[in-house]
Coordinates of C-alpha atoms and ligand atoms in Angstrom, one line a residue:
M1 CA 17.4 55.9 86.6
T2 CA 18.7 52.7 85.9
I3 CA 20.6 52.6 83.0
T4 CA 22.7 50.3 80.9
V5 CA 25.8 51.1 78.2
I6 CA 26.6 48.5 75.6
G7 CA 29.9 48.7 74.2
A8 CA 32.7 49.2 76.9
G9 CA 35.6 51.2 74.5
Y10 CA 36.2 54.5 74.6
V11 CA 32.5 56.0 74.6
G12 CA 30.8 53.4 76.6
L13 CA 33.3 53.5 79.4
V14 CA 33.9 57.5 79.5
T15 CA 29.2 57.5 79.2
A16 CA 29.0 54.9 81.6
A17 CA 31.5 56.4 84.0
V18 CA 30.0 59.8 84.0
F19 CA 26.3 58.5 84.7
S20 CA 27.2 56.6 87.4
E21 CA 29.2 59.5 88.9
L22 CA 25.8 61.5 88.6
G23 CA 24.2 59.2 91.4
N24 CA 22.5 56.6 88.3
K25 CA 23.1 52.4 88.6
V26 CA 24.8 51.5 85.3
Y27 CA 25.8 48.6 83.9
C28 CA 28.0 48.7 80.9
V29 CA 28.0 45.4 79.3
D30 CA 31.0 44.3 75.9
I31 CA 30.9 40.9 74.0
S32 CA 34.9 41.1 75.0
E33 CA 34.9 38.6 78.2
E34 CA 38.5 39.6 79.0
R35 CA 38.2 43.3 79.0
V36 CA 34.6 43.2 81.4
N37 CA 37.1 41.0 83.3
S38 CA 40.0 43.1 83.7
L39 CA 37.1 46.5 84.0
K40 CA 35.7 44.3 86.9
K41 CA 39.2 44.6 89.0
G42 CA 39.1 48.6 87.8
K43 CA 41.8 47.8 85.1
V44 CA 41.3 50.5 82.0
P45 CA 42.1 49.1 78.8
F46 CA 43.5 52.5 77.9
F47 CA 45.1 55.1 78.4
E48 CA 42.6 58.2 79.3
P49 CA 42.8 61.1 81.9
Q50 CA 40.8 61.1 84.5
L51 CA 38.7 57.9 83.4
P52 CA 40.5 54.9 86.2
E53 CA 39.6 57.5 89.2
Y54 CA 35.4 57.9 88.2
L55 CA 35.3 54.1 87.1
K56 CA 36.9 53.0 90.4
R57 CA 35.1 55.5 92.2
N58 CA 31.8 54.2 90.8
I59 CA 32.3 50.4 91.2
E60 CA 33.1 51.3 94.9
E61 CA 30.1 53.1 95.4
K62 CA 28.1 50.2 93.9
R63 CA 26.8 52.7 90.9
L64 CA 28.7 50.9 88.3
F65 CA 28.6 47.4 87.2
F66 CA 29.9 45.1 83.8
T67 CA 29.1 42.4 82.4
T68 CA 28.4 40.3 79.6
S69 CA 25.0 39.9 79.6
Y70 CA 22.9 41.2 78.3
S71 CA 19.9 39.7 80.6
E72 CA 21.5 41.0 83.8
S73 CA 21.1 44.2 82.6
V74 CA 18.9 45.2 80.4
P75 CA 15.7 44.5 81.7
K76 CA 16.1 46.9 84.3
S77 CA 17.3 49.0 82.4
Q78 CA 14.6 52.3 81.7
I79 CA 17.3 53.3 78.8
V80 CA 19.7 51.4 76.8
F81 CA 22.6 53.3 75.0
I82 CA 24.2 52.1 72.3
C83 CA 28.0 52.8 72.5
V84 CA 29.6 49.9 70.0
G85 CA 31.5 50.7 67.1
T86 CA 31.1 51.4 63.3
P87 CA 34.2 51.2 61.8
P88 CA 34.7 51.6 57.8
T89 CA 33.8 48.8 55.7
N90 CA 36.7 48.8 52.6
N91 CA 34.1 51.0 50.3
G92 CA 34.4 53.9 53.3
E93 CA 30.5 53.4 54.4
A94 CA 30.1 52.8 58.2
D95 CA 30.0 48.7 59.6
L96 CA 26.5 48.4 61.2
S97 CA 26.4 44.8 62.3
Y98 CA 28.0 46.0 66.2
L99 CA 25.5 48.4 66.2
F100 CA 22.6 45.2 64.4
S101 CA 23.8 43.1 67.1
A102 CA 23.6 44.9 70.0
V103 CA 20.5 46.3 69.1
E104 CA 18.7 42.8 68.4
E105 CA 20.3 41.2 72.2
S106 CA 19.2 44.3 74.0
A107 CA 16.1 44.2 72.1
R108 CA 16.0 40.3 72.9
N109 CA 15.4 41.7 76.9
F110 CA 13.7 44.4 77.1
K111 CA 10.8 44.0 79.9
G112 CA 8.8 46.9 80.3
Y113 CA 9.3 50.7 78.9
T114 CA 12.8 51.1 76.7
L115 CA 13.8 54.1 75.3
I116 CA 17.4 52.8 72.9
T117 CA 19.3 55.6 72.8
I118 CA 21.7 55.5 70.2
K119 CA 25.2 57.3 71.0
S120 CA 26.9 55.1 68.5
T121 CA 28.2 57.6 65.1
V122 CA 25.5 55.7 62.6
P123 CA 24.7 57.0 58.7
I124 CA 20.8 58.4 58.9
G125 CA 18.5 56.4 57.3
Y126 CA 18.4 52.6 59.2
E127 CA 15.7 53.7 61.6
D128 CA 13.3 50.8 60.0
D129 CA 16.0 49.0 59.6
L130 CA 16.8 48.9 63.2
E131 CA 13.0 49.3 64.3
A132 CA 12.0 46.0 62.3
I133 CA 14.9 44.1 64.5
V134 CA 13.2 45.6 67.9
K135 CA 10.1 44.0 66.8
K136 CA 11.0 40.9 65.9
Y137 CA 11.3 40.9 69.8
A138 CA 8.7 43.4 71.5
K139 CA 5.7 44.6 70.2
N140 CA 5.0 48.4 70.8
N141 CA 6.9 49.0 74.4
F142 CA 9.8 50.7 73.3
E143 CA 11.2 53.8 71.4
F144 CA 14.4 55.2 69.8
A145 CA 16.4 57.9 70.6
A146 CA 19.7 59.4 69.1
S147 CA 22.3 61.6 71.1
P148 CA 25.2 61.1 69.8
E149 CA 28.5 62.0 71.7
F150 CA 30.9 64.8 70.7
L151 CA 33.8 63.6 73.5
K152 CA 37.4 64.0 72.3
E153 CA 39.9 61.0 73.4
G154 CA 42.5 62.9 75.8
T155 CA 39.9 65.3 77.5
A156 CA 37.1 62.9 77.6
I157 CA 35.8 63.2 80.8
E158 CA 36.1 67.0 80.9
D159 CA 34.1 66.9 77.6
T160 CA 31.1 64.7 78.7
M161 CA 31.0 66.7 81.8
H162 CA 31.1 70.5 80.5
P163 CA 30.0 69.5 76.3
D164 CA 29.2 72.1 74.6
R165 CA 25.8 71.1 73.3
I166 CA 23.8 67.6 74.5
V167 CA 21.4 66.5 70.9
I168 CA 18.4 65.0 71.5
G169 CA 17.1 63.7 68.8
T170 CA 13.3 62.2 68.9
N171 CA 10.4 63.2 68.7
S172 CA 8.7 61.3 71.8
Q173 CA 7.8 63.7 73.9
K174 CA 8.3 60.7 76.7
A175 CA 11.6 60.4 75.3
Q176 CA 12.7 63.2 75.0
K177 CA 11.8 64.4 78.9
M178 CA 13.6 61.3 80.3
L179 CA 16.6 62.0 78.1
L180 CA 16.3 65.6 79.8
E181 CA 15.9 64.0 83.0
L182 CA 19.1 62.0 83.0
H183 CA 21.6 65.1 81.5
A184 CA 19.8 67.8 84.2
P185 CA 23.1 67.8 85.9
I186 CA 25.2 68.5 82.7
S187 CA 25.7 72.0 81.7
G188 CA 25.6 73.0 77.8
E189 CA 22.9 74.0 75.3
R190 CA 20.1 71.8 74.4
I191 CA 19.3 70.9 70.8
I192 CA 16.2 69.3 70.7
C193 CA 15.4 67.3 67.5
D194 CA 14.1 64.6 65.4
M195 CA 16.8 62.0 65.1
R196 CA 17.6 62.3 61.7
S197 CA 18.5 65.9 62.2
A198 CA 20.3 64.2 65.1
Q199 CA 22.5 61.9 63.0
L200 CA 23.2 64.9 60.8
I201 CA 24.4 67.2 63.3
K202 CA 27.4 64.5 64.7
Y203 CA 28.3 63.7 61.0
A204 CA 28.6 68.2 60.0
S205 CA 30.6 68.4 63.3
N206 CA 33.4 66.0 62.5
A207 CA 33.2 66.8 59.1
F208 CA 33.4 70.3 59.4
L209 CA 36.5 70.0 61.3
A210 CA 38.1 68.1 59.2
T211 CA 37.7 70.3 57.0
K212 CA 39.4 73.2 58.8
I213 CA 42.1 70.8 59.1
S214 CA 42.9 70.0 55.4
Y215 CA 41.9 73.9 54.8
V216 CA 44.9 74.6 56.6
N217 CA 47.3 72.0 55.8
A218 CA 46.3 73.5 51.7
L219 CA 47.4 76.5 53.5
A220 CA 50.4 75.4 55.0
I221 CA 51.5 74.3 51.0
L222 CA 50.9 77.5 49.7
C223 CA 53.2 79.3 52.7
E224 CA 55.8 77.3 51.8
N225 CA 55.5 78.0 48.2
M226 CA 54.9 81.8 48.7
G227 CA 57.4 81.9 51.8
A228 CA 55.3 82.8 54.0
D229 CA 54.6 82.3 57.6
V230 CA 51.7 79.1 58.3
G231 CA 52.1 80.9 62.0
K232 CA 51.1 84.5 61.5
V233 CA 49.0 84.1 58.7
L234 CA 46.4 81.4 60.8
S235 CA 46.7 84.1 63.8
G236 CA 45.8 86.7 61.3
V237 CA 42.7 84.8 59.8
G238 CA 41.8 82.9 63.9
A239 CA 41.6 87.3 65.5
D240 CA 38.7 87.5 63.4
K241 CA 36.0 86.4 65.9
R242 CA 34.0 84.8 62.9
I243 CA 37.2 82.5 62.2
G244 CA 38.5 81.6 65.5
N245 CA 41.7 79.5 66.7
A246 CA 40.7 76.1 67.4
F247 CA 41.7 73.3 65.4
M248 CA 43.6 75.2 62.6
K249 CA 46.4 73.5 63.6
P250 CA 48.6 72.5 60.1
G251 CA 50.4 69.1 60.5
V252 CA 50.9 65.7 58.9
G253 CA 46.9 64.9 58.1
Y254 CA 44.3 64.3 60.9
G255 CA 43.9 60.8 61.8
G256 CA 42.6 58.8 64.4
S257 CA 39.6 56.5 64.4
C258 CA 36.5 59.2 63.8
L259 CA 37.4 61.9 61.6
P260 CA 39.2 60.2 58.7
K261 CA 36.5 57.3 58.7
D262 CA 33.6 60.0 59.4
V263 CA 34.4 61.7 56.3
T264 CA 33.8 59.3 54.4
A265 CA 30.9 57.8 55.5
F266 CA 29.7 61.5 55.0
I267 CA 30.6 61.1 51.4
A268 CA 28.9 57.6 50.9
Q269 CA 25.7 58.7 52.7
A270 CA 25.7 61.8 50.1
D271 CA 25.8 59.9 47.0
S272 CA 23.3 57.4 48.6
F273 CA 21.6 60.8 49.2
N274 CA 21.2 62.3 45.7
Y275 CA 24.4 64.5 46.5
D276 CA 27.8 64.7 44.9
F277 CA 29.8 66.2 48.3
Q278 CA 33.3 67.5 46.2
L279 CA 34.0 70.0 49.3
L280 CA 34.4 67.2 51.5
R281 CA 36.3 64.5 48.5
S282 CA 38.5 67.1 48.7
V283 CA 39.3 67.9 52.1
D284 CA 39.6 63.7 52.6
A285 CA 42.0 64.2 49.2
V286 CA 44.3 67.0 50.9
N287 CA 44.8 64.8 53.6
N288 CA 45.7 61.7 52.1
T289 CA 48.5 63.4 50.1
Q290 CA 49.5 65.2 53.7
I291 CA 52.1 61.6 54.6
E292 CA 53.4 61.9 50.9
R293 CA 54.8 65.7 51.4
F294 CA 55.7 64.9 55.2
I295 CA 57.9 62.5 53.3
N296 CA 59.1 64.2 50.3
K297 CA 60.0 67.0 53.1
I298 CA 62.0 64.6 55.5
R299 CA 63.8 63.3 52.3
K300 CA 64.5 67.1 51.4
A301 CA 65.8 67.9 54.7
L302 CA 68.0 65.1 54.6
D303 CA 69.4 65.7 51.0
A304 CA 70.1 68.7 52.9
Q305 CA 72.5 68.4 54.9
E306 CA 74.4 65.9 52.3
G307 CA 74.2 68.1 49.0
K308 CA 72.6 65.6 47.6
R309 CA 70.2 62.7 46.5
T310 CA 70.4 60.7 50.2
N311 CA 69.6 56.9 50.5
L312 CA 68.0 56.1 53.4
D313 CA 69.2 52.5 53.2
G314 CA 71.3 52.3 56.9
L315 CA 69.9 55.9 58.2
T316 CA 68.8 55.8 61.7
I317 CA 64.8 58.1 61.7
A318 CA 63.9 58.6 65.2
I319 CA 60.5 59.1 65.9
L320 CA 59.0 61.0 68.7
G321 CA 55.0 60.6 69.2
L322 CA 53.3 57.9 67.8
A323 CA 49.6 58.2 69.0
F324 CA 47.2 60.1 66.8
K325 CA 47.4 63.1 69.2
P326 CA 49.0 63.1 72.4
N327 CA 47.4 62.5 76.2
T328 CA 45.6 58.8 74.0
D329 CA 47.8 55.4 73.1
D330 CA 45.1 55.5 70.5
I331 CA 47.1 54.3 67.6
R332 CA 43.8 54.0 65.0
D333 CA 44.4 55.4 61.6
A334 CA 47.3 57.7 63.3
P335 CA 49.1 59.2 60.9
S336 CA 52.6 57.9 62.3
I337 CA 51.9 54.5 61.3
K338 CA 51.9 55.3 57.5
I339 CA 55.2 57.5 57.9
I340 CA 56.7 54.6 59.4
K341 CA 56.0 52.7 56.7
H342 CA 56.6 54.8 54.3
L343 CA 60.5 54.9 55.8
L344 CA 61.3 51.9 55.7
D345 CA 60.2 50.5 52.5
L346 CA 62.9 53.0 51.7
K347 CA 65.3 50.9 54.1
A348 CA 65.1 53.2 56.5
K349 CA 66.4 52.4 60.2
I350 CA 63.2 53.2 62.8
V351 CA 63.7 54.0 66.1
A352 CA 60.6 55.5 68.1
Y353 CA 59.6 56.5 71.0
D354 CA 55.5 57.4 72.7
P355 CA 54.8 58.0 76.1
Q356 CA 51.8 55.9 75.9
T357 CA 51.8 53.8 72.9
N358 CA 54.8 52.3 72.3
E359 CA 53.4 48.5 73.7
N360 CA 50.6 49.5 71.2
M361 CA 52.7 49.6 68.6
K362 CA 54.5 46.8 68.8
K363 CA 52.0 45.1 67.5
V364 CA 51.7 46.6 64.4
L365 CA 55.5 47.5 63.6
P366 CA 57.0 44.8 65.3
Q367 CA 60.4 45.4 63.0
V368 CA 60.6 49.2 64.9
S369 CA 63.2 49.9 67.9
Y370 CA 61.1 51.2 70.9
M371 CA 62.8 52.8 73.2
E372 CA 62.1 54.5 76.7
D373 CA 62.9 58.0 76.5
A374 CA 63.0 60.5 73.9
Y375 CA 67.3 60.9 74.1
K376 CA 67.5 57.3 73.9
A377 CA 65.6 57.5 70.7
L378 CA 67.4 60.3 69.2
Q379 CA 71.3 58.3 70.7
K380 CA 73.2 58.5 67.2
A381 CA 70.0 58.8 65.3
D382 CA 70.7 61.1 61.0
A383 CA 67.1 62.5 61.9
M384 CA 64.8 63.4 64.5
V385 CA 60.9 63.4 62.8
L386 CA 58.6 64.8 65.4
V387 CA 55.2 63.2 64.2
T388 CA 52.6 63.5 68.1
E389 CA 53.1 66.9 70.0
W390 CA 53.0 65.7 73.8
S391 CA 54.0 68.6 75.7
E392 CA 57.4 66.5 76.9
F393 CA 58.6 67.2 74.5
S394 CA 58.9 71.0 74.3
Q395 CA 61.2 70.5 77.4
M396 CA 64.0 68.9 76.1
D397 CA 67.2 69.8 76.5
F398 CA 68.3 70.4 72.4
E399 CA 71.9 71.4 73.9
K400 CA 72.4 67.5 74.6
I401 CA 70.2 66.3 72.0
K402 CA 72.8 68.0 69.5
K403 CA 75.6 66.3 71.1
I404 CA 74.2 62.8 71.1
M405 CA 72.4 62.6 67.4
K406 CA 74.6 61.5 64.4
K407 CA 73.3 64.7 62.5
P408 CA 71.7 67.4 63.4
I409 CA 68.2 67.6 61.2
I410 CA 65.0 67.9 63.0
I411 CA 61.6 67.5 61.0
D412 CA 58.7 69.0 62.8
G413 CA 55.6 67.7 61.7
R414 CA 53.1 70.3 64.5
N415 CA 55.3 73.2 64.8
M416 CA 56.2 72.6 68.1
F417 CA 59.7 73.8 68.6
D418 CA 61.1 77.1 68.4
R419 CA 62.6 77.2 65.1
E420 CA 64.6 80.1 65.6
K421 CA 66.2 79.3 68.9
L422 CA 67.4 75.2 67.6
K423 CA 68.6 77.4 64.0
S424 CA 70.6 78.9 66.6
L425 CA 72.5 75.9 68.6
G426 CA 73.3 74.6 64.7
F427 CA 70.1 72.9 63.3
S428 CA 68.2 72.1 60.3
Y429 CA 65.2 72.6 61.4
T430 CA 62.2 72.0 58.9
G431 CA 58.9 72.9 60.2
V432 CA 54.6 72.5 58.2
G433 CA 54.3 75.4 56.5
R434 CA 56.8 78.1 57.6
Ligands
NAD1 P1 35.4 51.8 70.5 O1 35.8 50.1 69.7 O2 36.6 51.8 71.8 O3 34.5 50.5 71.9 C1 34.1 49.5 71.2 C2 33.2 48.4 72.4 O4 32.3 47.5 71.5 C3 34.4 47.4 72.2 O5 35.1 47.5 73.7 C4 33.6 45.6 71.5 O6 34.0 45.7 72.2 C5 32.3 46.4 72.1 N1 31.3 45.5 71.0 C6 31.1 45.2 70.1 N2 29.9 45.1 69.8 C7 29.1 44.7 70.7 C8 28.1 44.0 71.1 N3 27.4 43.5 69.8 N4 27.7 43.6 72.3 C9 28.3 44.4 73.3 N5 29.7 45.4 73.3 C10 30.7 45.4 72.0 O7 34.6 52.9 70.3 P2 34.6 54.3 70.6 O8 35.9 54.3 70.0 O9 33.9 54.1 72.0 O10 33.0 54.5 69.6 C11 31.6 54.0 69.1 C12 31.5 54.8 68.8 O11 31.3 56.7 69.3 C13 31.8 55.1 67.3 O12 30.2 55.4 66.4 C14 32.3 56.4 67.4 O13 32.6 56.8 65.9 C15 31.7 56.9 68.2 N6 32.8 57.9 68.7 C16 33.9 58.1 68.9 C17 34.3 58.4 69.9 C18 36.0 58.1 70.4 O14 36.3 59.5 70.5 N7 36.3 57.4 70.2 C19 33.5 60.1 69.9 C20 32.6 60.4 69.1 C21 32.3 58.9 69.2
UGA2 C1 37.7 64.4 67.0 C2 36.2 65.4 67.3 O1 37.3 66.5 67.8 C3 35.1 64.9 68.6 O2 34.3 66.3 68.5 C4 34.2 63.8 68.1 O3 33.5 63.3 69.2 C5 35.9 62.9 67.6 O4 36.2 63.0 66.5 C6 34.3 61.4 67.3 O5 33.4 61.2 66.9 O6 35.1 60.5 67.6 P1 39.2 62.4 68.3 O7 39.3 61.7 67.4 O8 39.1 62.1 69.5 O9 38.0 63.7 68.3 O10 39.9 63.6 67.9 P2 40.4 65.2 67.8 O11 41.3 66.5 68.4 O12 39.4 65.8 66.6 O13 41.6 65.2 66.3 C7 42.2 64.6 65.4 C8 43.0 64.3 64.2 O14 42.9 65.8 63.2 C9 44.1 64.2 65.2 O15 45.2 63.8 64.7 C10 45.1 65.3 65.8 O16 46.1 65.5 65.6 C11 44.5 66.6 64.0 N1 44.3 68.0 64.2 C12 43.7 68.4 65.5 C13 45.3 68.4 63.6 O17 46.1 68.3 62.6 N2 45.3 70.0 63.8 C14 44.2 70.6 64.5 O18 44.1 72.0 64.5 C15 43.3 69.9 65.3

């Protein structure tokens, strides 16, 4: 098949890479000329394991093409995948301006039957608006489908090649057949449904994942208050197969470009469909208090070492891990940004290290000193604060760290380190829910 993918971001590039790998001819269109030019040279604009190899191979095999021109690609394509961003507006709803303009530009260029398949996460209820946009340019020779994306950054290729499910939301038999054929080489359960149900599956899934995280974060607070160990509690809870262990790690709260925005957009949608989604409001509220709680933890650890209320003015805090999670250089809605801003307001000096995001973070927080490894960041630091659990941090030499830090204080926002070992080395250790 010949297909066009609109938007060369995380979802668009991975979709284009996977469908070209499976033998289709794929055009990937983006409005950013800079992005398209560097992609043509095989340069990927962000860090995502396996993606560079997939793109390079398929560009070389002449199955994958990058362009800023809809007219070069859409007329040749049977399916157009819309993968543009749907970021949050100030009131928490989804901003659909990129979606509308991508659909309009596509429609201007339809030639023959075209199936517009929406992969972007889009609220329910805009079918008529989308149809009206297309009808300005094309008469009847088009159909819509929703096929939401469930990939996780850091394992995006793997998730797309081996997904748990493929959701195909359309009432058209022809569209169903085309999408089933295109996905035939990919494993995973097929969920065939109408467009609204498909879009709801996406929001309901992300909101449920966020709910699990806020639940375990709330449980972690209770464990601290009650003197229990959240690690043990969750291994007992997760052992029940009906509950499971996945997405049950307490920490500094969920971040990233999707869970936070999709939770607030889902609450707004529920409102507009006459339901006050109180459960999700609480999920969001729990997440919003996580950062402040974590700052209090840092303050408490410093106070305990000094035996009095500490003034952070003049203290150096080393932050390890800045990306919103490991194996990505994405810092959109990263908890690290909020944590650092709080600490800067308290006049602390911040030294930081992340294996992938130092360069991205420099643009957002230029006041921070970025180091090229963890040891350099920890040199003469008054405290270590672990925010993102990159696996390289688990290999660190803590005897060496004890010697180079000014004070042996560790605040572990992800329960990554061995508490007993660190205590035996003379560190003051604070985790989450322990
Ligand atoms: P992104 O910001 O990484 O990429 C969007 C791309 O679209 C950008 O390169 C931008 O230049 C381009 N673009 C914007 N308007 C355009 C237009 N009119 N024509 C052509 N290109 C245009 O976004 P993303 O993270 O890939 O997310 C895309 C959608 O997929 C969102 O709705 C998101 O919620 C959803 N989603 C994201 C992920 C993820 O892990 N990032 C996973 C599943 C679903
Ligand atoms: C999330 C979903 O997992 C994907 O299925 C979905 O496709 C995607 O959003 C999307 O719609 O964009 P992603 O944002 O890449 O994927 O990251 P996650 O792995 O879900 O992590 C999100 C946040 O939750 C991170 O800040 C992470 O540190 C945090 N988290 C995750 C926890 O605090 N505890 C956990 O147990 C798991």
